Coordinates of C-alpha atoms in Angstrom, one line a residue:
M1 CA 109.4 58.4 79.0
D2 CA 109.0 58.3 82.5
T3 CA 106.3 60.7 83.5
S4 CA 105.9 60.0 86.9
P5 CA 105.4 62.2 89.9
H6 CA 108.7 62.0 91.1
R7 CA 110.5 62.4 87.5
L8 CA 108.6 65.5 86.8
L9 CA 109.4 67.1 90.1
S10 CA 113.1 66.9 89.5
V11 CA 112.8 69.4 86.3
P12 CA 113.5 72.4 88.2
E13 CA 111.9 74.7 85.7
L14 CA 108.7 72.9 85.6
V15 CA 108.7 73.4 89.2
V16 CA 109.1 77.0 89.6
L17 CA 106.4 77.3 86.9
I18 CA 104.2 75.5 88.9
A19 CA 105.0 77.8 92.0
S20 CA 104.5 81.1 89.8
F21 CA 101.0 80.2 90.1
L22 CA 100.7 79.4 93.6
S23 CA 100.7 82.3 97.1
P24 CA 103.7 82.1 99.0
C25 CA 101.8 80.2 101.9
Y26 CA 100.9 77.3 99.6
V27 CA 104.6 77.2 98.1
S28 CA 105.7 76.8 102.1
Q29 CA 103.1 74.2 102.3
W30 CA 104.6 72.2 99.6
M31 CA 107.9 72.6 100.3
Q32 CA 107.2 70.7 103.5
T33 CA 105.9 68.1 101.8
C34 CA 109.0 66.6 99.6
R35 CA 112.4 67.4 99.9
T36 CA 112.8 67.3 96.2
V37 CA 110.6 70.4 95.8
Y38 CA 112.4 72.0 99.0
R39 CA 115.7 72.0 96.9
Q40 CA 114.4 73.0 93.8
L41 CA 112.4 76.4 95.4
E42 CA 114.3 77.1 98.5
P43 CA 116.4 79.8 96.5
T44 CA 113.3 81.1 94.8
F45 CA 111.5 81.1 97.9
W46 CA 114.1 83.3 99.9
S47 CA 114.8 85.5 97.3
H48 CA 112.4 87.9 97.9
L49 CA 110.9 89.0 101.2
N50 CA 108.9 90.8 103.0
L51 CA 109.1 90.9 107.0
T52 CA 105.8 92.7 108.3
A53 CA 105.9 93.7 112.0
S54 CA 104.2 90.1 112.9
Y55 CA 107.4 88.5 111.7
T56 CA 109.1 87.9 115.3
D57 CA 111.7 85.2 115.0
P58 CA 114.9 86.1 113.1
S59 CA 116.5 83.5 113.4
A60 CA 115.7 81.7 110.0
L61 CA 117.5 84.7 108.5
P62 CA 121.1 83.9 108.6
R63 CA 120.3 80.6 107.7
Y64 CA 118.9 81.7 104.2
R65 CA 120.3 84.9 103.8
H66 CA 122.5 83.8 100.8
H67 CA 119.6 83.7 99.0
F68 CA 118.2 87.0 99.8
R69 CA 117.8 89.5 96.8
T70 CA 114.8 91.6 97.6
L71 CA 114.0 92.5 101.0
Q72 CA 111.3 94.8 102.2
L73 CA 110.5 95.1 106.1
D74 CA 108.7 97.7 108.7
W75 CA 110.6 99.9 110.7
W76 CA 108.7 99.0 113.8
H77 CA 111.3 97.5 116.1
R78 CA 113.0 95.6 113.5
E79 CA 116.6 96.0 114.8
D80 CA 116.8 92.9 115.3
H81 CA 115.8 91.7 112.0
L82 CA 118.4 94.3 110.8
A83 CA 121.2 93.0 113.2
A84 CA 120.1 89.1 112.3
L85 CA 120.7 89.9 108.5
I86 CA 124.4 90.4 109.5
E87 CA 125.6 87.7 112.2
E88 CA 128.2 85.8 112.2
L89 CA 129.5 87.6 109.0
P90 CA 133.3 88.5 108.8
P91 CA 134.6 92.1 108.4
T92 CA 133.8 93.6 105.6
T93 CA 137.4 94.2 105.0
S94 CA 138.3 90.2 105.4
R95 CA 140.4 89.0 102.4
Q96 CA 139.6 85.1 103.9
T97 CA 136.0 84.9 102.8
N98 CA 134.1 86.4 99.9
V99 CA 131.4 88.4 101.6
I100 CA 129.3 88.8 99.3
E101 CA 128.9 84.7 98.5
L102 CA 127.0 85.1 102.1
F103 CA 125.2 88.3 102.0
N104 CA 124.3 89.7 98.2
L105 CA 121.5 91.5 98.6
K106 CA 120.0 93.8 95.6
K107 CA 117.3 95.7 96.2
L108 CA 116.3 97.1 100.1
V109 CA 112.6 98.4 101.0
L110 CA 113.0 100.1 104.6
R111 CA 109.2 102.2 105.2
C112 CA 108.1 103.7 108.3
S113 CA 105.5 106.3 109.4
N114 CA 106.6 109.9 108.8
V115 CA 106.2 110.2 113.3
Y116 CA 107.7 107.4 113.8
R117 CA 111.5 108.1 115.1
I118 CA 114.3 105.8 114.2
E119 CA 116.5 104.6 117.4
E120 CA 119.9 104.8 117.2
D121 CA 120.3 101.0 117.8
E122 CA 118.1 100.8 114.5
M123 CA 120.2 102.9 112.6
D124 CA 123.5 101.8 113.6
A125 CA 121.9 98.2 112.3
F126 CA 120.6 99.8 108.8
V127 CA 124.7 101.2 108.2
K128 CA 125.9 97.9 108.4
V129 CA 123.6 96.5 106.7
L130 CA 124.3 99.0 103.9
S131 CA 128.2 98.1 104.4
Y132 CA 127.6 94.8 103.6
S133 CA 125.3 95.6 100.6
H134 CA 128.1 96.3 98.2
N135 CA 125.8 94.8 95.2
L136 CA 123.1 97.2 96.2
T137 CA 120.9 98.7 93.0
E138 CA 118.1 100.0 94.6
L139 CA 117.2 101.4 97.2
D140 CA 113.8 102.6 98.9
I141 CA 114.1 104.0 102.7
T142 CA 112.4 106.1 104.7
A143 CA 113.4 110.0 105.1
N144 CA 113.5 109.8 108.2
V145 CA 117.1 108.3 108.1
L146 CA 118.2 112.0 107.9
H147 CA 116.7 113.1 110.9
H148 CA 119.8 111.6 113.5
R149 CA 122.6 112.9 115.2
P150 CA 125.0 114.5 112.7
D151 CA 127.3 111.3 113.2
L152 CA 125.1 108.8 112.7
V153 CA 123.8 111.1 109.2
D154 CA 127.3 111.4 108.3
R155 CA 127.4 107.3 108.4
F156 CA 124.7 106.9 106.4
L157 CA 126.0 109.2 103.3
E158 CA 129.3 107.8 103.7
K159 CA 128.0 104.4 103.0
I160 CA 125.5 105.2 100.3
E161 CA 128.8 107.0 98.6
Q162 CA 130.1 103.4 98.6
L163 CA 127.5 101.9 96.8
P164 CA 129.3 101.6 93.2
N165 CA 126.3 99.8 91.6
L166 CA 123.7 101.8 93.0
Q167 CA 120.9 102.6 90.4
R168 CA 118.2 103.9 92.2
L169 CA 117.6 105.6 95.2
A170 CA 114.3 106.6 96.7
L171 CA 113.6 108.5 100.3
H172 CA 109.9 109.0 101.8
G173 CA 109.2 111.5 104.3
S174 CA 107.9 115.1 105.4
E175 CA 110.3 117.5 106.0
V176 CA 114.7 117.1 105.6
E177 CA 116.5 120.2 107.0
A178 CA 118.1 122.3 104.6
E179 CA 121.5 121.6 105.5
V180 CA 121.3 118.2 105.3
A181 CA 119.1 117.6 102.1
H182 CA 121.7 119.8 100.1
R183 CA 124.5 117.1 101.5
F184 CA 121.8 114.3 100.8
L185 CA 122.2 115.7 97.1
Q186 CA 125.7 116.4 96.3
V187 CA 126.2 112.4 97.4
C188 CA 123.4 111.3 94.8
F189 CA 125.2 113.7 91.7
R190 CA 128.4 111.9 92.7
L191 CA 126.8 108.2 92.4
P192 CA 128.2 106.7 89.2
Q193 CA 125.6 104.5 88.1
L194 CA 122.5 106.5 89.5
I195 CA 120.0 106.5 86.9
D196 CA 116.7 107.2 88.8
L197 CA 116.5 109.5 92.1
Q198 CA 113.2 109.9 93.6
C199 CA 113.7 112.3 97.1
H200 CA 110.0 112.3 98.3
F201 CA 110.4 114.8 101.0
I202 CA 110.4 118.8 101.7
I203 CA 112.8 120.7 102.9
S204 CA 112.5 122.3 105.7
G205 CA 112.4 126.2 105.7
S206 CA 111.2 126.3 102.0
H207 CA 107.5 127.3 103.0
Y208 CA 107.3 131.1 102.5
P209 CA 109.5 133.0 99.9
S210 CA 110.6 135.5 102.9
M211 CA 112.3 132.7 104.9
P212 CA 116.2 132.8 104.8
D213 CA 116.3 129.4 104.2
N214 CA 114.6 129.6 101.0
G215 CA 115.9 128.5 97.7
L216 CA 115.4 132.2 96.7
C217 CA 118.7 133.2 98.6
D218 CA 120.3 129.6 99.5
P219 CA 123.9 129.9 98.7
R220 CA 123.5 126.3 99.0
F221 CA 122.1 126.0 95.7
A222 CA 125.1 127.7 94.1
I223 CA 127.6 125.3 95.9
L224 CA 125.3 122.4 94.2
L225 CA 125.9 124.0 91.1
K226 CA 129.8 124.4 91.2
S227 CA 130.4 120.9 92.4
L228 CA 128.8 119.7 89.0
Q229 CA 130.3 122.0 87.0
D230 CA 133.4 120.7 88.3
A231 CA 132.6 117.4 88.2
D232 CA 131.8 118.2 84.5
K233 CA 135.4 120.1 84.0
K234 CA 136.9 116.8 85.1
K235 CA 135.5 114.3 82.7
S236 CA 135.9 116.6 80.1
D237 CA 139.5 116.5 80.8
A238 CA 139.6 113.1 80.9
G239 CA 137.7 112.5 77.7
E240 CA 134.7 111.0 79.8
P241 CA 130.7 112.4 78.9
R242 CA 129.8 114.9 80.9
G243 CA 126.7 115.4 82.8
L244 CA 124.8 112.9 84.8
R245 CA 123.5 109.5 84.0
L246 CA 120.2 110.3 85.5
K247 CA 117.4 108.9 83.4
S248 CA 114.5 109.2 85.7
L249 CA 114.4 112.6 88.4
K250 CA 112.0 113.7 91.4
L251 CA 113.6 116.7 93.4
P252 CA 112.7 117.7 96.7
H253 CA 110.1 119.9 97.0
I254 CA 110.5 123.3 97.9
C255 CA 106.9 125.4 99.2
G256 CA 108.2 128.8 97.6
G257 CA 109.8 127.2 94.4
Y258 CA 113.2 126.4 92.9
P259 CA 115.6 129.4 91.8
Q260 CA 115.9 129.9 88.1
D261 CA 119.3 130.5 88.7
F262 CA 119.9 126.9 89.2
L263 CA 117.5 125.0 88.1
F264 CA 117.6 126.4 84.6
P265 CA 121.4 125.5 84.3
F266 CA 120.8 122.0 85.9
L267 CA 118.7 121.1 83.2
R268 CA 120.5 122.7 80.2
S269 CA 124.1 121.2 81.3
H270 CA 123.8 118.1 83.8
V271 CA 121.0 115.9 83.4
P272 CA 121.3 115.2 79.1
H273 CA 119.8 111.7 79.5
L274 CA 116.8 112.6 81.1
E275 CA 113.5 110.8 80.2
R276 CA 111.1 111.0 83.5
L277 CA 110.9 114.0 85.0
R278 CA 108.7 115.2 87.8
L279 CA 108.6 118.6 87.3
P280 CA 109.3 120.9 90.6
F281 CA 107.8 124.2 91.9
I282 CA 109.4 127.2 90.2
H283 CA 110.0 130.9 91.8
Q284 CA 106.5 132.8 90.0
E285 CA 108.9 135.2 88.8
Y286 CA 110.4 132.3 86.5
D287 CA 111.3 133.6 83.2
S288 CA 109.1 131.4 80.9
Q289 CA 111.4 131.5 77.6
N290 CA 114.7 130.6 79.4
F291 CA 112.8 128.0 81.2
E292 CA 111.7 126.4 77.8
D293 CA 115.4 127.2 76.2
S294 CA 116.7 124.9 79.2
I295 CA 114.5 122.0 78.7
L296 CA 115.0 122.2 74.7
E297 CA 119.0 122.5 74.6
G298 CA 119.6 120.2 77.7
C299 CA 117.0 117.3 77.9
L300 CA 116.3 116.3 74.4
R301 CA 115.1 112.3 75.7
L302 CA 112.5 113.9 78.2
Q303 CA 109.0 111.7 77.2
H304 CA 107.4 111.4 80.8
I305 CA 106.3 114.4 82.8
R306 CA 104.6 114.5 86.1
S307 CA 103.8 117.4 88.5
D308 CA 102.3 116.9 91.8
Y309 CA 100.2 120.0 93.3
F310 CA 100.4 120.3 97.0
P311 CA 98.0 121.4 99.0
G312 CA 98.7 125.0 100.5
Y313 CA 101.2 126.0 98.1
G314 CA 99.5 125.8 95.0
I315 CA 100.3 129.6 94.2
T316 CA 103.6 128.6 92.6
K317 CA 103.9 127.7 89.0
C318 CA 105.1 124.2 88.0
G319 CA 106.0 125.0 84.2
L320 CA 103.8 122.1 82.7
S321 CA 102.2 124.2 80.2
D322 CA 105.7 125.6 78.8
V323 CA 107.2 122.3 78.9
I324 CA 104.2 120.9 76.9
R325 CA 103.8 123.7 74.5
H326 CA 107.0 123.8 73.1
C327 CA 109.4 120.9 74.5
V328 CA 109.8 117.0 74.4
P329 CA 110.5 116.8 70.8
L330 CA 110.5 113.2 70.8
G331 CA 107.0 113.6 71.6
L332 CA 105.0 113.0 75.1
K333 CA 104.5 109.2 76.3
T334 CA 103.7 110.1 79.9
F335 CA 101.2 113.0 81.6
R336 CA 100.6 112.7 85.0
A337 CA 99.5 115.6 86.9
E338 CA 97.6 116.4 90.0
C339 CA 95.6 119.7 90.3
P340 CA 99.0 122.0 89.1
F341 CA 97.4 124.9 88.4
G342 CA 95.4 125.7 91.4
F343 CA 92.0 125.8 89.6
Y344 CA 93.0 127.9 86.7
Q345 CA 90.6 126.6 83.9
R346 CA 92.6 128.7 81.0
E347 CA 95.7 126.9 82.0
C348 CA 93.9 123.5 82.6
Q349 CA 92.4 123.7 79.1
S350 CA 95.3 124.5 77.5
V351 CA 97.4 122.0 78.5
M352 CA 95.0 119.6 77.2
Q353 CA 94.5 121.1 73.7
Y354 CA 98.4 121.0 73.5
I355 CA 98.6 117.5 74.0
L356 CA 95.7 116.8 71.9
D357 CA 97.2 118.8 69.4
H358 CA 100.8 117.9 69.4
H359 CA 101.6 114.2 71.4
A360 CA 98.2 112.3 70.4
A361 CA 100.2 110.1 68.4
T362 CA 102.8 109.1 71.2
L363 CA 101.1 109.4 74.2
E364 CA 100.5 106.4 76.0
D365 CA 99.7 107.3 79.8
F366 CA 97.3 110.1 81.1
E367 CA 96.8 110.8 84.0
F368 CA 94.4 113.9 85.4
W369 CA 93.5 114.4 89.3
G370 CA 91.7 116.8 91.2
C371 CA 91.0 119.4 88.1
F372 CA 87.2 120.2 88.1
Y373 CA 87.8 121.9 84.7
N374 CA 88.8 119.0 82.6
S375 CA 86.0 119.0 80.5
S376 CA 83.8 115.8 79.3
T377 CA 84.7 116.5 75.4
D378 CA 88.7 116.8 76.3
L379 CA 88.2 113.8 78.1
H380 CA 86.5 111.7 75.9
S381 CA 89.2 113.6 72.8
V382 CA 92.0 111.9 74.7
L383 CA 90.3 108.4 74.1
A384 CA 89.2 108.8 70.8
R385 CA 92.8 110.5 69.2
C386 CA 95.5 108.9 70.7
R387 CA 95.5 105.5 69.0
N388 CA 98.9 104.6 71.4
L389 CA 97.5 104.9 74.6
K390 CA 97.8 102.3 77.4
R391 CA 96.5 104.0 80.8
F392 CA 93.6 106.5 81.3
C393 CA 92.9 107.7 84.7
V394 CA 91.2 110.5 85.8
C395 CA 88.2 109.8 87.9
R396 CA 88.0 110.6 91.6
T397 CA 84.4 110.7 93.1
G398 CA 82.7 113.7 92.8
E399 CA 84.7 114.8 89.9
N400 CA 83.9 115.3 86.2
G401 CA 84.1 111.9 84.0
I402 CA 82.9 111.4 80.4
E403 CA 79.3 112.4 79.7
F404 CA 76.9 109.6 77.7
K405 CA 76.6 112.4 74.9
D406 CA 80.5 112.6 73.9
A407 CA 81.4 109.1 74.3
L408 CA 78.9 108.4 71.6
S409 CA 80.1 111.1 69.4
S410 CA 82.7 109.3 68.3
A411 CA 84.8 105.6 68.6
W412 CA 87.6 105.3 70.4
I413 CA 90.8 104.2 69.0
C414 CA 93.0 103.5 71.8
H415 CA 92.9 98.8 71.3
D416 CA 95.7 98.4 73.4
L417 CA 94.6 99.8 76.4
E418 CA 95.4 98.2 80.1
Q419 CA 93.9 100.3 82.6
L420 CA 91.1 102.4 82.4
N421 CA 89.8 104.8 85.6
L422 CA 86.8 106.9 84.7
L423 CA 83.5 108.6 85.7
L424 CA 80.8 108.2 83.4
G425 CA 77.8 110.6 83.3
R426 CA 74.3 110.9 82.1
D427 CA 72.8 113.5 79.6
N428 CA 70.3 115.5 81.9
N429 CA 68.5 116.8 79.4
V430 CA 67.3 113.2 78.3
P431 CA 64.5 112.4 80.8
M432 CA 63.7 108.3 79.1
R433 CA 65.0 106.0 80.9
K434 CA 65.1 103.9 77.4
T435 CA 67.4 106.5 75.8
V436 CA 69.3 106.5 78.5
N437 CA 69.6 102.3 78.7
Q438 CA 70.4 102.5 75.2
Q439 CA 73.5 105.3 75.9
G440 CA 74.7 103.5 78.5
K441 CA 74.7 99.9 76.4
T442 CA 76.5 101.5 73.7
V443 CA 79.0 103.4 75.9
D444 CA 79.7 99.8 77.7
A445 CA 79.9 98.2 74.3
Q446 CA 82.9 100.7 73.4
I447 CA 84.5 99.9 76.8
G448 CA 84.1 96.1 76.2
G449 CA 85.8 96.1 73.4
L450 CA 88.9 97.4 75.0
V451 CA 90.0 93.8 75.0
K452 CA 93.6 94.4 76.3
L453 CA 92.1 96.1 79.6
E454 CA 94.1 94.6 82.6
E455 CA 92.2 97.2 85.1
L456 CA 88.9 98.7 85.1
S457 CA 87.3 101.1 87.5
L458 CA 84.1 102.8 87.0
G459 CA 82.1 105.2 88.6
C460 CA 79.4 107.4 88.1
V461 CA 79.2 111.2 87.9
R462 CA 77.2 112.8 91.1
I463 CA 75.8 115.6 92.5
G464 CA 75.0 115.4 95.8
P465 CA 74.3 112.0 97.7
I466 CA 72.8 109.0 95.4
M467 CA 69.7 106.9 97.2
K468 CA 69.3 103.3 97.3
D469 CA 66.3 103.6 94.5
S470 CA 68.2 106.2 92.0
P471 CA 68.6 104.1 88.4
V472 CA 72.3 104.6 88.5
M473 CA 73.2 102.3 90.9
K474 CA 71.8 99.4 88.7
D475 CA 74.2 100.3 85.4
L476 CA 76.9 97.6 86.5
T477 CA 73.8 94.5 86.9
L478 CA 72.5 92.4 84.5
E479 CA 69.0 92.9 84.1
D480 CA 68.6 96.4 84.7
G481 CA 72.2 97.4 83.6
W482 CA 75.0 96.7 81.2
L483 CA 77.3 94.7 83.0
A484 CA 77.3 92.0 80.2
E485 CA 78.9 94.2 77.4
L486 CA 82.1 94.0 79.6
A487 CA 81.8 90.1 78.7
G488 CA 84.8 90.4 76.2
L489 CA 87.6 91.6 78.9
K490 CA 89.1 88.2 79.1
K491 CA 92.7 89.7 80.3
L492 CA 90.6 91.6 83.4
R493 CA 92.4 91.3 86.8
H494 CA 91.4 94.1 88.6
F495 CA 87.7 95.5 88.6
C496 CA 87.0 98.2 90.4
M497 CA 83.4 99.8 91.6
L498 CA 83.0 103.0 92.6
T499 CA 79.9 105.0 94.6
N500 CA 78.5 102.0 95.3
L501 CA 77.5 100.4 92.1
W502 CA 77.9 96.9 93.5
V503 CA 75.1 97.1 96.2
W504 CA 72.6 96.5 93.2
M505 CA 75.1 93.2 92.5
G506 CA 73.9 89.5 93.3
Q507 CA 74.5 85.7 92.2
A508 CA 73.9 86.8 88.8
E509 CA 76.4 89.4 88.5
V510 CA 79.0 87.8 90.5
E511 CA 79.0 84.7 89.0
F512 CA 79.4 86.5 85.4
M513 CA 82.1 88.5 86.6
V514 CA 83.8 84.6 87.7
S515 CA 82.7 83.0 84.8
N516 CA 83.8 85.5 82.1
W517 CA 87.0 87.1 83.5
P518 CA 89.1 83.9 83.8
N519 CA 92.3 85.9 84.9
L520 CA 90.3 88.5 87.5
D521 CA 92.6 88.2 90.9
K522 CA 91.1 91.2 92.6
I523 CA 87.8 93.1 93.1
S524 CA 87.6 96.4 94.7
L525 CA 84.3 97.7 96.0
H526 CA 83.8 101.5 97.5
M527 CA 81.8 103.0 99.7
N528 CA 81.0 106.2 100.4
E529 CA 79.3 107.7 103.2
E530 CA 77.4 110.3 101.6
M531 CA 74.8 107.5 100.4
D532 CA 71.9 106.7 102.1
G533 CA 69.4 104.1 102.3
F534 CA 72.5 101.1 101.6
D535 CA 73.3 97.8 103.9
L536 CA 76.9 98.7 103.2
D537 CA 77.9 94.7 104.9
V538 CA 79.7 93.5 102.3
F539 CA 79.7 90.1 103.9
S540 CA 76.1 89.7 105.0
K541 CA 75.2 89.1 101.7
P542 CA 75.2 85.5 100.2
H543 CA 76.6 85.9 96.5
W544 CA 79.9 87.9 98.2
R545 CA 80.5 85.0 100.6
W546 CA 80.1 82.4 97.5
L547 CA 82.7 84.1 96.4
K548 CA 84.8 83.9 98.9
E549 CA 84.2 80.4 99.5
K550 CA 84.3 79.1 95.4
R551 CA 87.2 81.5 94.2
P552 CA 89.5 82.3 97.6
H553 CA 92.1 83.8 95.1
I554 CA 89.9 86.4 94.4
A555 CA 90.8 89.3 96.6
L556 CA 87.6 91.1 97.5
I557 CA 88.8 95.0 98.6
I558 CA 87.0 97.2 100.5
K559 CA 87.7 101.0 100.3
E560 CA 86.0 103.6 102.6
W561 CA 86.2 107.3 101.0

């Protein structure tokens, strides 16, 4: 058998496999060394393109656009890139040329700052790109496209409605006028293949219940609901299934809360396939039983729940406790919340208890940010009782974590865990360092036994500044800490250290990570301005410089709080 390099490089699958282990920069350099490699990798190399603001030469875009499947670019004066994408393409109505063979984009991502105003020529070029994107299935863009002249917004909405294969649509921004937001929702609800709609913006004029544009008295909600009812009637008359095909939904935020006269019929009758829901705020005076019935009757497939907290408007309710308590008949798989109850201890504890009592067997993803009433015992119970858990994220610096005494009370059974993000705390009633060392070693050994972990973030529960000579800072060292207990994490890809736990690390610790974690490709080091007595110049340390020189593929990320 001929095993010469030339023969081996003629096998496309082998070349693509080798390239999958290289960075885009190395792939580009490799393609320039051999015509055979170039031919094999050209479609793959150009299929996923990320154009940053530093990319200044759009001349290559028309040449390779037939390979583009995923395109991501910034708005910052990128009208030249957008224009180049469709340069010399035939009219969309042309029958002489198959436009899809020349431009067959599947995913388009366009982002910009909320304060950036999109110019008319940029907007015009973007609308033209959409007109050629017949097979587009995913669109992730800034909500600033809705902040423009009415005629340009009308053209944008018209082009969106002409994307028959669109399955995922996400808009990111700050505020959108109520009239435009409702028209946008109407267009989205008419898309035949749409299964994922994420509206990350606020409907303007909805900050206070007394404002005239608030959902509580906005007739546009009645119009929107009537259009859905009419569409269902047409489907029923034609013998087609009623309701939208949406499986994942985040409605725009209304600070005063959605009116139950719209939200409850919408959930009861129009989203029968819904599996993932980011709970919208509901007006304070909503009927709890009616809400539970709406979910139970209309969202039988719901298993993934997320609730967001908007600072300044926390007095409104999201109905989270009602959903957790009586709904989700298939069992809850995802629970993600960010301080959804203000700081009400009773509400927080009841939600945690219902999760543990009714959904421990099915829970796979648990994330709870910003609530100071999370008890160490409850957090530990999630790890000790949820056998199918794959993701556990609860920590931010200064928040509650899991105390050693709770972590030692019973073993964690979530052996399929892939991402763990938590704070660990000592028992203040145990003054002996030797005893604390034994507790910490046992806890870290429990973490080290989670052999499927791919991402690990560890920090310490703290009150006030931590000084350089504090024993807690040596928790992740080899000599005085328990880093050695994590040697079994062979699948670990990202290791994140919170609260400056990396400061006391040296050459031995860095070499330990490299030798024991073969898949490691990212290390995150957090800096906290409240900590005193530290030299926080990472790259002045020889062991971190050694890491960058000997293992350049490992990204060293510095994060400041």
